[in-house]
Amino acid sequence: MTLNNVKNVCCIGAGYVGGPTCSVLALKCPDVKVTIVDLNRARIDAWNSEKLPIYEPGLDDVVKKCRGKNLFFSTDIDDSINKAELIFVSVNTPTKTFGMGKGRAADLKFIESAARRIAEVTTGHKIIVEKSTVPVKSAESLKKILLSNCKKNTSFQILSNPEFLAEGTAIMDLLNPDRILIGGEETEDGRAAMATLASLYRRWIPEEKILTTNLWSSELSKLTANAFLAQRISSINSISALCEATGADVDEVAKAIGTDSRIGPKFLKASVGFGGSCFQKDILNLVYLCESYNLTEVASYWQAVIDVNNYQKRRFVQHVIRKLFNTVTGKKIAIYGFAFKKDTGDTRESPSIDICRYLLEEGAQLHIYDPKVTRQQVTADLVDSAVSQESYEESQGLVHVCQGPYEAVEGSHAIVLCTEWDEFLLYDYQKIYDKMLKPAYIFDGRKILNQEKLEGIGFHCEIIGKNFS
Ligand code: UDX
Ligand code: ADP
């Protein structure tokens, strides 16, 4: 059975992927009714309010333009599934924290429960689009669950349509993507379903950017793209350590190699390490997949990307401690930036979390400021997740979330800059210096500050990949 004209789209999962993706779909397809559903009522209420649950530049405008017209946020999952001809599955797929594949494999319980729900309430024919990042062959599992639980006279086509947006630039990425990837079954019905989905994207994306592949290639491409991007960051971060040891400057090296058109200039910014919900999860997934096919060498090659990332975070903190006269116990340290990158309030796998944890283990008092991360989120990441009651109580006393950058530095020994927020460049650093204990240190883990200017004020300015020695 085929479907050409989609009038109702349902998106299961109103998170960082589902929310922006389907809001832009609604913007570009005014004749299609898009309903984004979620089990989490508070999240849906926030999508329906003035303060959206995620911070993403440009998102407010898109939502305001479409909400109540052809874009709806709801907890009535069954009704929305029932009415839709095409369903995006955008639920979370975190790394498993227990059992087989713990710490590496993706936990597919949210995908499975969404699939069971679809099977239970569906009548007629539906196109199910896998949007969440999933391990290769997930589409097959999705199909099995749907076919073994569906009612009579129902049929499904499963497509893989991975999302490549990056947080902080999601709306721009969605409006003008490098490519749209659609994977489907190599049958007449499979090709028809791919054409149906492509017809939605064609409203704003040129034909040549819409790529179609088989299901497994599409699923694997998403993991591979993220692994390649993360691998570039680990590569330049590994070189940052060598730059520090030899007196080279990693930005200069990155610029020099980036002008080679075969290498290219992007994703070569040395940092305290990559974070975010995707890179680590997807590489772990890839490693697990390789091991399950006995591809040991391939698995250890990709595992090294994660190992270097962990090394970078550890060595950054070791350097901070060494410079602060080998102890941070009882010292007040201002942390600038807690999000995993600028222009987002998301802290999933943020390098700041590990950096703060290492400093807390050493007994430092942290005064954290981030323009977009809430106090509750910092507390959830650093205090509530403490492994024991003892460490919970201890970290409760050592973690302070500040309302502004000047409050955070009052009487502090050092500033540790973890996120590359633009506003960090605009502060009055003389005022900051005056508020700090001397010698006043700044450790720039993003290589964004003006070293010369800060040293002119009197700071000891230590920049990753340059003068950490
Ligand atoms: C990533 C992919 O870019 C996106 O295509 C995919 O859909 C989801 O995963 P995201 O994690 O949102 O997106 O952000 P990204 O811009 O890729 O940054 C990831 C991490 O790498 C951040 O912590 C960032 O600060 C870091 N990074 C990025 C560097 O340290 N150096 C760089 O040069 C680039
Ligand atoms: P991502 O970054 O992949 O979008 P998020 O965690 O931000 O991940 O969003 C995933 C959303 O999916 C969450 O809001 C979660 O409540 C929702 N979700 C998970 N399972 C289901 C389900 N079975 N039905 C509806 N929503 C679900």
Short mmCIF file of C-alpha atoms and ligand atoms in Angstrom, two decimals, residues 11-20 37-40 43 47 54 77 90-93 109-115 117 131-133 167 277-278 281 346 348, ligand 2:
data_model
loop_
_atom_site.label_atom_id
_atom_site.label_comp_id
_atom_site.label_asym_id
_atom_site.label_seq_id
_atom_site.Cartn_x
_atom_site.Cartn_y
_atom_site.Cartn_z
CA CYS A 11 6.11 13.13 16.40
CA ILE A 12 6.63 10.95 19.48
CA GLY A 13 9.11 12.68 21.80
CA ALA A 14 9.19 16.45 22.41
CA GLY A 15 12.90 16.73 23.19
CA TYR A 16 15.93 18.43 21.66
CA VAL A 17 15.44 16.52 18.39
CA GLY A 18 11.65 16.08 18.05
CA GLY A 19 10.74 19.60 19.19
CA PRO A 20 12.84 21.73 16.82
CA VAL A 37 3.47 14.28 21.76
CA ASP A 38 5.29 13.27 24.90
CA LEU A 39 4.64 11.26 28.07
CA ASN A 40 6.13 14.10 30.10
CA ARG A 43 7.52 19.25 29.06
CA TRP A 47 6.07 23.77 24.89
CA ILE A 54 14.77 24.09 25.63
CA ILE A 77 -0.38 10.15 22.28
CA SER A 90 12.14 10.93 18.37
CA VAL A 91 12.42 9.40 21.80
CA ASN A 92 15.66 9.29 23.77
CA THR A 93 18.09 6.39 23.40
CA LYS A 109 13.34 0.72 26.01
CA PHE A 110 11.82 4.07 24.99
CA ILE A 111 11.82 3.09 21.30
CA GLU A 112 10.25 -0.25 22.18
CA SER A 113 7.49 1.27 24.28
CA ALA A 114 6.74 3.83 21.56
CA ALA A 115 6.56 1.01 19.00
CA ARG A 117 1.96 1.96 21.60
CA LYS A 131 14.53 9.87 13.95
CA SER A 132 16.26 8.95 17.20
CA THR A 133 19.89 7.88 16.90
CA GLU A 167 22.34 22.11 19.34
CA SER A 277 24.09 13.69 24.14
CA CYS A 278 25.35 12.20 20.87
CA LYS A 281 26.80 7.62 23.09
CA ASP A 346 21.88 21.37 27.68
CA ARG A 348 24.24 16.14 28.86
P1 ADP B 2 16.70 13.92 22.28
O1 ADP B 2 17.89 14.80 22.56
O2 ADP B 2 17.07 12.64 21.57
O3 ADP B 2 15.56 14.63 21.63
P2 ADP B 2 15.32 14.12 24.83
O4 ADP B 2 15.56 13.38 26.09
O5 ADP B 2 15.52 15.59 24.80
O6 ADP B 2 16.19 13.39 23.72
O7 ADP B 2 13.82 13.87 24.34
C1 ADP B 2 13.20 12.63 24.23
C2 ADP B 2 11.73 12.76 24.69
O8 ADP B 2 11.05 11.54 24.40
C3 ADP B 2 11.57 12.99 26.20
O9 ADP B 2 10.86 14.20 26.43
C4 ADP B 2 10.77 11.77 26.68
O10 ADP B 2 9.82 12.08 27.71
C5 ADP B 2 10.07 11.33 25.41
N1 ADP B 2 9.64 9.91 25.40
C6 ADP B 2 10.39 8.83 25.70
N2 ADP B 2 9.66 7.71 25.54
C7 ADP B 2 8.43 8.08 25.09
C8 ADP B 2 7.24 7.38 24.70
N3 ADP B 2 7.19 6.04 24.72
N4 ADP B 2 6.17 8.10 24.32
C9 ADP B 2 6.22 9.46 24.28
N5 ADP B 2 7.32 10.18 24.62
C10 ADP B 2 8.41 9.51 25.01
#
